[in-house]
Coordinates of C-alpha atoms in Angstrom, one line a residue:
M9 CA 67.7 178.3 42.3
A10 CA 70.9 176.7 43.3
D11 CA 71.7 176.5 47.0
T12 CA 75.1 178.2 47.3
A13 CA 77.1 179.9 50.0
I14 CA 76.8 183.6 50.4
E15 CA 79.9 185.8 49.9
D16 CA 80.8 188.6 52.4
G17 CA 82.3 191.9 51.5
D18 CA 85.8 190.5 51.2
G19 CA 84.6 187.8 48.7
K20 CA 84.9 185.0 51.2
A21 CA 82.1 182.5 51.2
K22 CA 80.0 182.4 54.3
K23 CA 79.1 178.9 55.4
P24 CA 75.4 178.3 55.4
G25 CA 73.7 177.5 58.7
W26 CA 72.9 179.3 61.9
G27 CA 75.0 182.4 60.9
T28 CA 73.1 182.8 57.7
L29 CA 69.8 182.4 59.6
L30 CA 70.8 185.0 62.2
R31 CA 72.0 187.5 59.5
S32 CA 68.6 187.2 57.8
L33 CA 66.7 187.7 61.0
R34 CA 68.5 190.9 61.7
N35 CA 67.4 192.4 58.4
P36 CA 64.5 194.9 58.8
K37 CA 62.6 193.0 56.0
S38 CA 62.5 190.0 58.3
G39 CA 60.8 192.0 61.0
F40 CA 58.2 193.3 58.6
M41 CA 57.7 189.7 57.3
V42 CA 56.8 188.6 60.9
L43 CA 54.2 191.4 61.0
F44 CA 52.9 190.5 57.6
G45 CA 52.7 186.8 58.4
F46 CA 50.8 187.6 61.6
A47 CA 48.4 189.9 59.6
Q48 CA 47.8 187.0 57.2
G49 CA 47.0 184.5 60.0
L50 CA 44.8 186.6 62.3
P51 CA 41.8 187.4 60.1
P52 CA 41.0 183.8 59.1
A53 CA 41.1 182.8 62.7
L54 CA 38.7 185.6 63.6
F55 CA 36.3 185.4 60.6
L56 CA 36.3 181.6 60.1
G57 CA 36.8 180.1 63.6
T58 CA 36.5 182.3 66.7
L59 CA 33.5 184.2 65.3
Y60 CA 31.5 181.0 65.4
A61 CA 32.1 180.7 69.2
W62 CA 30.7 184.3 69.6
L63 CA 27.7 183.5 67.4
S64 CA 27.0 180.3 69.4
E65 CA 27.1 182.2 72.6
A66 CA 24.7 184.7 71.1
E67 CA 22.4 181.8 70.3
V68 CA 22.5 182.3 66.6
D69 CA 21.1 179.2 64.8
L70 CA 23.3 176.9 62.8
E71 CA 21.5 177.5 59.5
T72 CA 22.2 181.2 59.8
M73 CA 25.8 180.6 60.9
G74 CA 26.2 178.7 57.7
V75 CA 26.1 182.0 55.8
F76 CA 29.3 183.0 57.5
S77 CA 31.1 180.1 55.9
L78 CA 30.8 181.9 52.6
V79 CA 33.6 184.2 53.7
G80 CA 36.0 181.3 53.2
L81 CA 35.4 181.5 49.5
A82 CA 37.4 184.7 49.5
Y83 CA 40.5 182.8 50.4
A84 CA 39.8 179.8 48.1
F85 CA 39.2 181.9 45.0
Q86 CA 41.4 184.9 45.7
F87 CA 43.3 184.3 42.4
L88 CA 40.2 185.5 40.5
W89 CA 41.1 189.2 41.3
S90 CA 44.8 188.8 41.6
P91 CA 45.5 190.3 38.2
L92 CA 44.1 193.6 39.5
L93 CA 46.9 194.0 42.0
D94 CA 49.4 193.9 39.2
K95 CA 47.3 196.0 36.9
V96 CA 45.6 198.7 39.1
D97 CA 47.1 201.4 41.2
I98 CA 45.0 202.9 44.1
P99 CA 44.6 206.6 43.5
G100 CA 46.9 208.6 45.7
L101 CA 48.7 205.6 47.2
R102 CA 51.0 204.6 44.3
K103 CA 53.9 206.4 46.0
L104 CA 53.7 203.9 48.9
G105 CA 55.0 201.2 46.5
K106 CA 53.6 198.6 44.1
R107 CA 52.7 196.2 46.9
K108 CA 52.4 198.4 50.0
Q109 CA 49.6 200.4 48.3
W110 CA 47.5 197.3 48.7
I111 CA 48.9 195.8 51.9
A112 CA 48.4 198.7 54.3
P113 CA 44.9 199.7 53.2
M114 CA 43.7 196.2 53.3
Q115 CA 45.1 195.6 56.8
L116 CA 43.4 198.8 58.0
T117 CA 40.2 197.7 56.4
V118 CA 40.3 194.4 58.3
G119 CA 41.1 196.3 61.5
I120 CA 38.1 198.7 60.9
A121 CA 35.8 195.8 60.2
L122 CA 36.8 194.1 63.5
L123 CA 36.5 197.4 65.3
I124 CA 32.9 198.0 64.1
M125 CA 32.0 194.4 64.9
S126 CA 33.2 194.9 68.5
F127 CA 30.5 197.5 69.0
L128 CA 27.7 195.4 67.6
D129 CA 25.4 192.7 69.1
P130 CA 25.1 189.7 66.8
R131 CA 21.6 189.1 68.1
N132 CA 20.3 192.4 66.8
A133 CA 22.8 193.2 63.9
L134 CA 23.4 189.8 62.2
G135 CA 23.1 191.4 58.8
W136 CA 25.9 193.9 59.6
F137 CA 27.9 191.1 61.1
S138 CA 27.8 189.1 57.9
L139 CA 28.6 192.1 55.7
L140 CA 31.6 193.1 57.9
A141 CA 32.9 189.5 57.9
A142 CA 32.6 189.4 54.1
I143 CA 34.4 192.8 53.7
G144 CA 37.1 191.7 56.2
A145 CA 37.7 188.4 54.5
F146 CA 37.9 189.9 51.1
A147 CA 40.4 192.5 52.3
S148 CA 42.3 189.8 54.1
A149 CA 42.5 187.6 51.0
T150 CA 43.6 190.7 49.0
Q151 CA 46.4 191.5 51.4
D152 CA 47.5 187.9 51.1
I153 CA 48.0 188.3 47.4
A154 CA 50.0 191.5 47.9
I155 CA 52.1 190.1 50.8
N156 CA 53.0 187.0 48.9
A157 CA 54.2 189.2 46.0
W158 CA 56.0 191.6 48.4
R159 CA 57.9 188.7 49.9
I160 CA 59.1 187.6 46.4
D161 CA 59.9 191.2 45.4
V162 CA 62.0 192.2 48.4
A163 CA 64.0 189.0 48.9
D164 CA 67.8 189.4 48.5
E165 CA 71.0 187.6 49.4
E166 CA 70.7 188.5 53.1
A167 CA 66.9 188.4 53.7
T168 CA 66.6 185.3 51.5
L169 CA 63.4 184.0 50.0
D170 CA 63.7 180.8 52.0
I171 CA 64.1 182.6 55.3
L172 CA 61.3 185.1 54.6
S173 CA 59.0 182.2 53.7
T174 CA 59.8 180.5 57.0
I175 CA 59.2 183.7 58.9
T176 CA 55.9 184.1 57.1
Q177 CA 54.7 180.8 58.4
M178 CA 55.9 181.5 61.9
G179 CA 53.9 184.8 62.0
F180 CA 50.9 183.0 60.5
R181 CA 50.9 180.2 63.1
L182 CA 51.4 182.6 66.0
A183 CA 48.4 184.7 64.8
A184 CA 46.3 181.6 64.5
L185 CA 47.1 180.7 68.1
I186 CA 46.3 184.2 69.3
G187 CA 43.2 184.6 67.3
G188 CA 42.0 181.1 68.1
A189 CA 42.9 179.5 71.4
L190 CA 44.0 182.7 73.2
G191 CA 41.0 184.6 71.8
L192 CA 38.7 182.0 73.4
I193 CA 40.5 182.4 76.7
I194 CA 40.4 186.2 76.6
A195 CA 36.7 186.2 75.7
E196 CA 35.9 183.9 78.6
R197 CA 37.3 186.5 81.0
I198 CA 36.5 189.9 79.5
G199 CA 33.8 189.2 76.8
W200 CA 33.6 189.0 73.0
P201 CA 33.3 192.7 72.2
Q202 CA 36.4 193.5 74.2
T203 CA 38.3 190.6 72.6
Y204 CA 37.5 191.8 69.1
L205 CA 38.4 195.3 70.1
I206 CA 41.9 194.1 71.1
M207 CA 42.2 192.1 67.8
S208 CA 41.2 195.2 65.8
G209 CA 43.9 197.2 67.6
L210 CA 46.5 194.7 66.5
M211 CA 45.4 194.8 62.9
L212 CA 45.3 198.6 62.9
A213 CA 48.7 198.8 64.5
I214 CA 50.2 196.5 61.8
G215 CA 48.5 198.5 59.1
I216 CA 50.1 201.6 60.3
A217 CA 53.5 199.9 60.7
S218 CA 53.2 198.6 57.1
L219 CA 53.5 202.1 55.8
F220 CA 57.1 202.1 56.9
A221 CA 58.0 198.7 55.3
P222 CA 60.5 198.6 52.4
D223 CA 59.0 197.9 49.0
A224 CA 60.9 196.8 45.9
D225 CA 60.8 199.1 43.0
V226 CA 59.1 196.8 40.5
A227 CA 57.5 199.4 38.4
K228 CA 60.1 199.2 35.7
R229 CA 59.8 195.4 35.6
S230 CA 56.1 195.1 36.2
A231 CA 54.1 193.3 33.5
A232 CA 51.0 195.2 34.3
T233 CA 51.4 198.9 34.7
V234 CA 49.2 202.0 34.4
A235 CA 49.1 204.5 31.6
A236 CA 52.2 206.2 32.8
N237 CA 54.2 203.1 31.7
E238 CA 52.4 202.4 28.4
E239 CA 55.8 202.1 26.7
E240 CA 56.1 198.6 28.3
V241 CA 52.7 197.6 27.0
A242 CA 53.7 198.9 23.6
E243 CA 56.4 196.2 23.5
L244 CA 53.6 193.9 22.5
Y245 CA 54.1 195.4 19.0
N246 CA 57.8 194.6 18.8
V247 CA 59.1 192.4 16.1
G248 CA 58.8 188.7 17.0
E249 CA 55.8 189.2 19.3
V250 CA 52.5 187.5 18.4
T251 CA 50.1 189.5 16.3
E252 CA 47.2 191.5 17.7
K253 CA 44.8 189.0 16.2
V254 CA 46.3 186.1 18.2
R255 CA 46.4 188.2 21.3
N256 CA 42.8 189.1 21.0
R257 CA 41.7 185.6 20.4
A258 CA 43.6 184.4 23.5
L259 CA 42.2 187.3 25.6
L260 CA 38.7 186.6 24.5
A261 CA 38.9 182.9 25.4
V262 CA 40.6 183.4 28.7
G263 CA 38.3 186.4 29.5
L264 CA 35.1 184.4 28.9
L265 CA 36.4 181.6 31.1
W266 CA 37.3 183.9 34.0
A267 CA 34.1 185.8 33.6
W268 CA 32.1 182.6 33.9
A269 CA 34.1 181.6 37.0
I270 CA 33.7 185.0 38.7
G271 CA 30.0 185.1 37.8
T272 CA 29.4 181.7 39.2
V273 CA 30.9 182.6 42.5
V274 CA 29.1 186.0 42.7
V275 CA 25.7 184.3 41.9
F276 CA 26.3 181.7 44.5
M277 CA 27.1 184.3 47.2
V278 CA 24.1 186.4 46.3
R279 CA 21.8 183.4 46.5
S280 CA 23.3 182.4 49.8
M281 CA 22.9 185.8 51.3
T282 CA 19.4 186.6 50.0
A283 CA 17.6 183.2 50.1
A284 CA 15.6 181.8 53.0
P285 CA 17.6 179.5 55.3
E286 CA 15.9 176.4 53.9
D287 CA 16.7 177.4 50.3
R288 CA 20.4 178.4 50.7
P289 CA 22.8 176.4 48.7
D290 CA 25.4 174.2 50.5
V291 CA 28.9 175.8 50.6
T292 CA 30.7 172.4 50.7
L293 CA 28.6 171.0 47.9
F294 CA 29.3 174.2 45.8
T295 CA 33.1 173.9 46.5
T296 CA 33.3 170.2 45.6
T297 CA 31.1 170.5 42.5
Y298 CA 32.1 173.9 41.0
G299 CA 35.5 174.1 42.6
P300 CA 37.1 171.7 40.0
L301 CA 35.2 173.4 37.2
I302 CA 36.5 176.8 38.3
V303 CA 40.0 175.5 38.5
V304 CA 39.7 174.1 34.9
A305 CA 38.2 177.3 33.6
T306 CA 40.8 179.6 35.2
V307 CA 43.9 177.5 35.3
V308 CA 43.9 174.4 33.1
L309 CA 42.2 175.7 29.9
P310 CA 44.0 179.1 30.1
A311 CA 47.2 177.2 30.4
F312 CA 46.5 175.4 27.1
I313 CA 45.6 178.7 25.5
A314 CA 48.9 180.2 26.9
A315 CA 50.8 177.2 25.5
W316 CA 49.3 177.9 22.1
V317 CA 50.4 181.5 22.2
A318 CA 53.9 180.6 23.4
K319 CA 54.1 178.0 20.6
Q320 CA 53.1 180.6 18.0
K321 CA 55.9 182.9 19.2
R322 CA 58.5 180.1 19.5
R323 CA 57.8 178.9 15.9
G324 CA 57.7 182.4 14.5
T325 CA 54.1 181.9 13.1
N326 CA 51.5 184.7 13.4
V327 CA 54.1 187.1 14.7
I328 CA 55.0 190.6 13.8
V329 CA 57.7 190.7 11.1
A330 CA 60.4 193.2 10.6
S331 CA 59.1 196.8 10.2
T332 CA 59.8 199.1 7.3
G333 CA 59.7 202.2 9.4
D334 CA 56.7 203.6 7.5
E335 CA 54.1 202.1 9.8
P336 CA 52.0 204.6 11.8
K337 CA 52.7 204.9 15.6
R338 CA 50.9 202.2 17.5
T339 CA 48.2 203.3 19.9
V340 CA 48.1 201.2 23.0
K341 CA 44.6 199.9 23.7
F342 CA 42.8 198.8 26.8
T343 CA 42.8 195.2 25.5
D344 CA 46.6 195.4 25.4
H345 CA 46.7 196.2 29.1
L346 CA 44.1 193.5 29.8
Y347 CA 46.2 191.0 27.9
R348 CA 49.3 191.7 29.9
A349 CA 47.4 191.5 33.2
L350 CA 45.4 188.3 32.5
V351 CA 47.0 186.3 29.7
L352 CA 50.7 187.1 29.7
P353 CA 51.5 185.8 33.2
L354 CA 50.3 182.4 32.0
V355 CA 52.1 182.7 28.7
E356 CA 55.3 183.5 30.6
F357 CA 54.8 180.6 33.0
V358 CA 54.1 178.0 30.3
G359 CA 56.7 179.4 28.0
R360 CA 59.4 179.3 30.7
L361 CA 58.6 175.9 32.2
G362 CA 57.1 174.1 29.2
W363 CA 56.1 170.5 30.0
S364 CA 57.8 170.9 33.4
L365 CA 54.7 172.8 34.4
V366 CA 52.8 169.4 34.5
L367 CA 55.3 168.2 37.1
I368 CA 55.0 171.4 39.1
L369 CA 51.2 171.3 39.1
A370 CA 51.2 167.6 40.2
L371 CA 53.5 168.5 43.1
V372 CA 51.3 171.5 44.1
L373 CA 48.2 169.2 44.1
T374 CA 49.8 166.5 46.2
Y375 CA 52.4 168.1 48.5
R376 CA 50.1 169.4 51.3
I377 CA 47.3 166.9 50.8
C378 CA 48.4 164.6 53.7
D379 CA 47.7 167.3 56.3
S380 CA 45.2 169.5 54.5
I381 CA 42.6 167.0 53.3
W382 CA 41.9 165.3 56.6
G383 CA 42.2 168.4 58.8
V384 CA 38.4 168.8 59.0
F385 CA 38.1 165.3 60.3
A386 CA 40.7 165.8 63.1
Y387 CA 38.3 166.6 65.9
P388 CA 35.8 163.9 65.0
F389 CA 38.7 161.5 65.1
Y390 CA 40.0 162.8 68.5
L391 CA 36.6 163.3 70.2
G392 CA 34.4 160.7 68.5
E393 CA 36.6 157.8 67.4
L394 CA 39.2 158.0 70.2
E395 CA 36.8 159.5 72.8
Y396 CA 39.2 162.1 74.2
T397 CA 37.8 165.1 76.0
G398 CA 37.9 168.7 74.7
D399 CA 40.4 169.7 77.3
Q400 CA 42.7 166.8 76.4
V401 CA 42.6 167.7 72.7
A402 CA 43.2 171.4 73.4
F403 CA 46.2 170.5 75.5
A404 CA 47.7 168.3 72.9
S405 CA 46.9 170.3 69.7
K406 CA 46.9 173.9 71.0
F407 CA 49.7 173.8 73.6
F408 CA 52.1 171.2 72.3
G409 CA 50.9 171.3 68.7
V410 CA 51.5 175.0 68.0
F411 CA 54.9 174.8 69.8
A412 CA 55.8 171.9 67.6
I413 CA 54.9 173.8 64.4
I414 CA 56.9 176.8 65.4
L415 CA 59.8 174.6 66.3
G416 CA 59.5 172.8 63.0
L417 CA 59.4 176.0 61.1
A418 CA 62.6 177.2 62.8
F419 CA 64.3 173.8 62.2
G420 CA 63.1 173.9 58.6
G421 CA 64.6 177.3 58.1
W422 CA 67.9 176.1 59.4
I423 CA 67.8 173.0 57.2
I424 CA 67.1 175.1 54.2
T425 CA 70.1 177.3 54.8
K426 CA 72.3 174.3 55.6
F427 CA 71.3 171.7 53.0
G428 CA 69.2 173.6 50.5
R429 CA 65.6 174.2 49.5
M430 CA 64.9 171.0 47.5
F431 CA 66.5 168.8 50.2
T432 CA 64.2 170.3 52.8
L433 CA 61.2 170.1 50.5
T434 CA 61.7 166.4 49.9
L435 CA 62.5 165.8 53.6
G436 CA 59.3 167.6 54.5
A437 CA 57.2 165.5 52.1
A438 CA 58.7 162.3 53.5
L439 CA 58.1 163.3 57.2
A440 CA 54.5 164.4 56.4
A441 CA 53.8 161.0 54.8
A442 CA 55.4 159.1 57.7
T443 CA 53.4 160.9 60.4
N444 CA 50.2 159.5 58.8
L445 CA 51.5 156.1 59.9
L446 CA 51.8 157.4 63.4
Y447 CA 48.1 158.3 63.3
A448 CA 47.3 154.9 61.8
D449 CA 48.9 153.4 64.9
L450 CA 46.9 155.7 67.1
A451 CA 43.7 154.5 65.3
A452 CA 44.7 150.9 66.0
G453 CA 45.2 151.5 69.8
G454 CA 48.4 153.6 69.9
A455 CA 50.7 150.9 71.4
V456 CA 53.7 152.0 69.4
M457 CA 53.0 155.7 70.2
Q458 CA 52.7 155.0 73.9
G459 CA 55.9 152.9 73.9
G460 CA 57.8 155.7 72.1
S461 CA 56.5 158.3 74.4
D462 CA 57.5 156.3 77.5
A463 CA 60.9 155.4 76.1
I464 CA 62.1 159.0 75.6
G465 CA 60.5 160.4 78.8
F466 CA 57.8 162.3 76.9
T467 CA 55.1 160.7 79.0
A468 CA 56.6 162.0 82.2
L469 CA 56.9 165.5 80.7
V470 CA 53.2 165.5 79.5
N471 CA 52.0 164.2 82.9
F472 CA 54.0 166.9 84.7
I473 CA 52.7 169.7 82.6
A474 CA 49.1 168.4 82.8
G475 CA 49.5 168.4 86.6
V476 CA 50.6 172.0 86.4
F477 CA 47.4 172.8 84.5
Q478 CA 45.5 170.7 87.1
M479 CA 44.2 168.2 84.6
T480 CA 42.9 165.1 86.3
D481 CA 41.9 163.0 83.2
I482 CA 45.3 162.1 81.6
D483 CA 44.6 158.6 80.5
G484 CA 46.1 158.2 77.0
L485 CA 47.0 161.9 76.9
A486 CA 50.7 161.2 76.4
R487 CA 50.3 159.1 73.2
L488 CA 47.9 161.7 71.7
T489 CA 50.2 164.5 72.4
F490 CA 53.2 162.5 71.2
T491 CA 51.5 161.9 67.9
I492 CA 50.3 165.4 67.4
F493 CA 53.8 166.8 68.3
W494 CA 55.6 164.8 65.7
E495 CA 53.0 165.5 63.0
N496 CA 53.1 169.3 63.6
L497 CA 56.9 169.3 63.7
A498 CA 56.8 167.7 60.3
I499 CA 54.2 170.2 59.1
G500 CA 56.4 173.0 60.2
I501 CA 59.4 171.7 58.3
A502 CA 57.4 170.9 55.2
G503 CA 55.6 174.3 55.4
A504 CA 58.8 176.3 55.5
A505 CA 60.2 174.5 52.4
Y506 CA 56.9 174.5 50.5
I507 CA 56.3 178.2 50.7
A508 CA 59.9 178.9 49.8
W509 CA 59.7 176.6 46.8
L510 CA 56.3 177.9 45.6
S511 CA 57.7 181.5 45.8
S512 CA 60.8 180.5 43.9
I513 CA 59.1 179.1 40.8
V514 CA 57.1 182.2 39.9
A515 CA 58.5 185.1 38.0
K516 CA 58.9 188.3 40.0
E517 CA 57.2 190.5 37.5
Y518 CA 54.1 188.2 37.5
A519 CA 54.3 187.2 41.2
A520 CA 50.8 188.3 42.3
V521 CA 49.0 186.3 39.7
Q522 CA 51.2 183.2 39.4
Y523 CA 51.6 182.7 43.2
A524 CA 47.9 183.3 43.8
L525 CA 47.0 180.6 41.3
L526 CA 49.3 178.0 42.8
A527 CA 48.4 178.8 46.4
S528 CA 44.7 178.6 45.5
L529 CA 45.2 175.2 43.9
T530 CA 46.9 174.0 47.2
L531 CA 43.9 175.3 49.2
L532 CA 41.2 174.0 46.8
V533 CA 42.5 170.4 46.4
G534 CA 42.0 169.7 50.1
T535 CA 38.5 171.1 50.1
I536 CA 37.5 169.2 47.0
G537 CA 38.8 165.9 48.3
R538 CA 37.2 166.0 51.7
G539 CA 33.8 164.6 50.5
A540 CA 35.5 161.5 49.1
L541 CA 37.6 161.1 52.2
G542 CA 34.6 161.3 54.4
E543 CA 32.9 158.5 52.5
M544 CA 36.2 156.5 52.8
I545 CA 36.2 157.0 56.6
E546 CA 32.6 155.8 56.8
D547 CA 33.3 152.7 54.7
R548 CA 36.8 151.7 55.7
G549 CA 37.6 153.5 59.0
Y550 CA 40.4 155.9 60.0
Y551 CA 43.2 153.3 60.0
Y552 CA 42.7 152.6 56.3
V553 CA 42.5 156.3 55.5
F554 CA 45.8 157.1 57.2
I555 CA 47.5 154.4 55.3
F556 CA 46.0 155.7 52.1
T557 CA 47.1 159.3 52.8
A558 CA 50.6 158.1 53.6
I559 CA 50.7 156.5 50.1
I560 CA 49.7 159.8 48.6
G561 CA 52.5 161.3 50.6
V562 CA 55.0 158.8 49.0
V563 CA 53.8 160.1 45.6
A564 CA 54.6 163.6 46.7
V565 CA 58.1 162.5 47.8
A566 CA 58.7 161.0 44.3
L567 CA 57.5 164.2 42.6
C568 CA 59.9 166.2 44.9
V569 CA 62.8 164.1 43.7
M570 CA 61.8 164.6 40.1
E571 CA 61.5 168.4 40.7
W572 CA 64.9 168.3 42.4
I573 CA 66.4 166.7 39.4
R574 CA 64.7 169.1 37.0
E575 CA 66.0 172.1 38.9
A576 CA 69.5 170.7 39.1
R577 CA 69.5 170.0 35.3
S578 CA 68.0 173.4 34.6
G579 CA 70.7 175.1 36.7
A580 CA 73.5 173.0 35.0
A581 CA 72.1 173.9 31.6
S582 CA 72.1 177.6 32.3
G583 CA 75.5 177.5 33.9
V584 CA 74.7 180.1 36.6
V585 CA 71.6 181.1 38.5
Q586 CA 70.4 184.7 37.8
P587 CA 68.2 185.7 40.8
D588 CA 66.4 188.5 38.9
K589 CA 65.4 186.0 36.2
H590 CA 62.8 184.5 38.6
V591 CA 63.0 185.7 42.1
A592 CA 65.7 187.3 44.3
G593 CA 67.2 185.0 46.8
S594 CA 66.3 181.9 44.9

């Protein structure tokens, strides 16, 4: 995981910086990473955002629209079926590659769902709409698992993990803009069915293009393979491995916990889809109440179980002793495959990281909280508290804001190649915390933001562009745009580093499960904390909340420094970094 210069064919070190960045961008893997990032960002925009505008125009009542918010659970709890992507091969598609066999079909499924929706009228086919949205969101979340694992698998010294992670975010943000703001503009001119027809064409085209993407040959290293690779599963019976009794106990405990979590989510979704509007359970209440319990059941408790298994193996207790050669040949059982798919990724994670896992989980839970936890309150803050108009907010957040994020991602990618991943991760955390202070000033009147905007000529630029768009109400627009610009620039830098770091700490052979678990924790913590944050806003006001989230950001900075030190010591202790030990390009 050290940040070192790359050597060329003559053995001469290439200096990191723009040259490294350009070489990475020329790699075909980078081009496919843009497509994959775009494919990850478009479905959430269409199923969780833009779709509500179509339903509103079709005069669907709010209570019925609440059912559609269920599709968001597919993204929040995608880790629940992530082991399947390491364990199961799709019949007839295995030859596409370990990851592509999931990526391309899921993208085509999303495209087909959008295509069928474009021919339906939500007034008369609301049931089909909800079913298609659920299918599309599930397929989208599934492709996310596979794409994240693909990025980790194919990274090399040229198309580095850091650059691929940055490109992922760029594609994602571009898709969010096209599926969100641009989708609304297109629909205003040609109608919703035609808009979704265009979007389905994009997804179908990407799905077809994905068939030609490179895919790492991870079959020989994969921890979860089909019957053709049963010899790998048979390694569970090697000398020094824990006994079958220990494995079965661990599998039973983890299996029951995961079964409860999956059952809880399924029961909730069935109740929500079948109950009368007045009897439907609240999605937000479910997420805030059962979300933490599901995390405990699927991450925290299994981690303790995995630690117990790793401890048995490390101490040499309850392990298979030297064989005499007279034992009958072992028959690989279904439970052995299940153990390797569900339990072993956690055993590897805990065994490799030890107590450092506590630090990593703390960083995962706090790093993105500054921008993720309050995002749902952004429009109430802009429109209600500050009394800006919808046009002003759209101008600042969609036009300047998206540009700032893309600029931040590009700048973040360059900083990673120049100064290293951990430096950029720490810088991103510091900037994200600092931008909360900018919002605190905005909540207090925005005098500092207005003065800064005036001083560097930003106000004149905003007023000029607003004039081009023929906006007449520009009072206070510059300070709002100035604040959003710097926040989104910080989000871009932090996002590039965070995805790269998150990808670097998982083991390649367990990438699908381990990354999905960590990514879901990042998503869930913001959702879980919004209820408490809403109460804090009601009691103390926005100014206090922005100061509070800035303090949380300082905690994330401190954790970044601690993780930086841990990685440096780990690299020094091992003497040299071995990319295949964790992830290529790390």
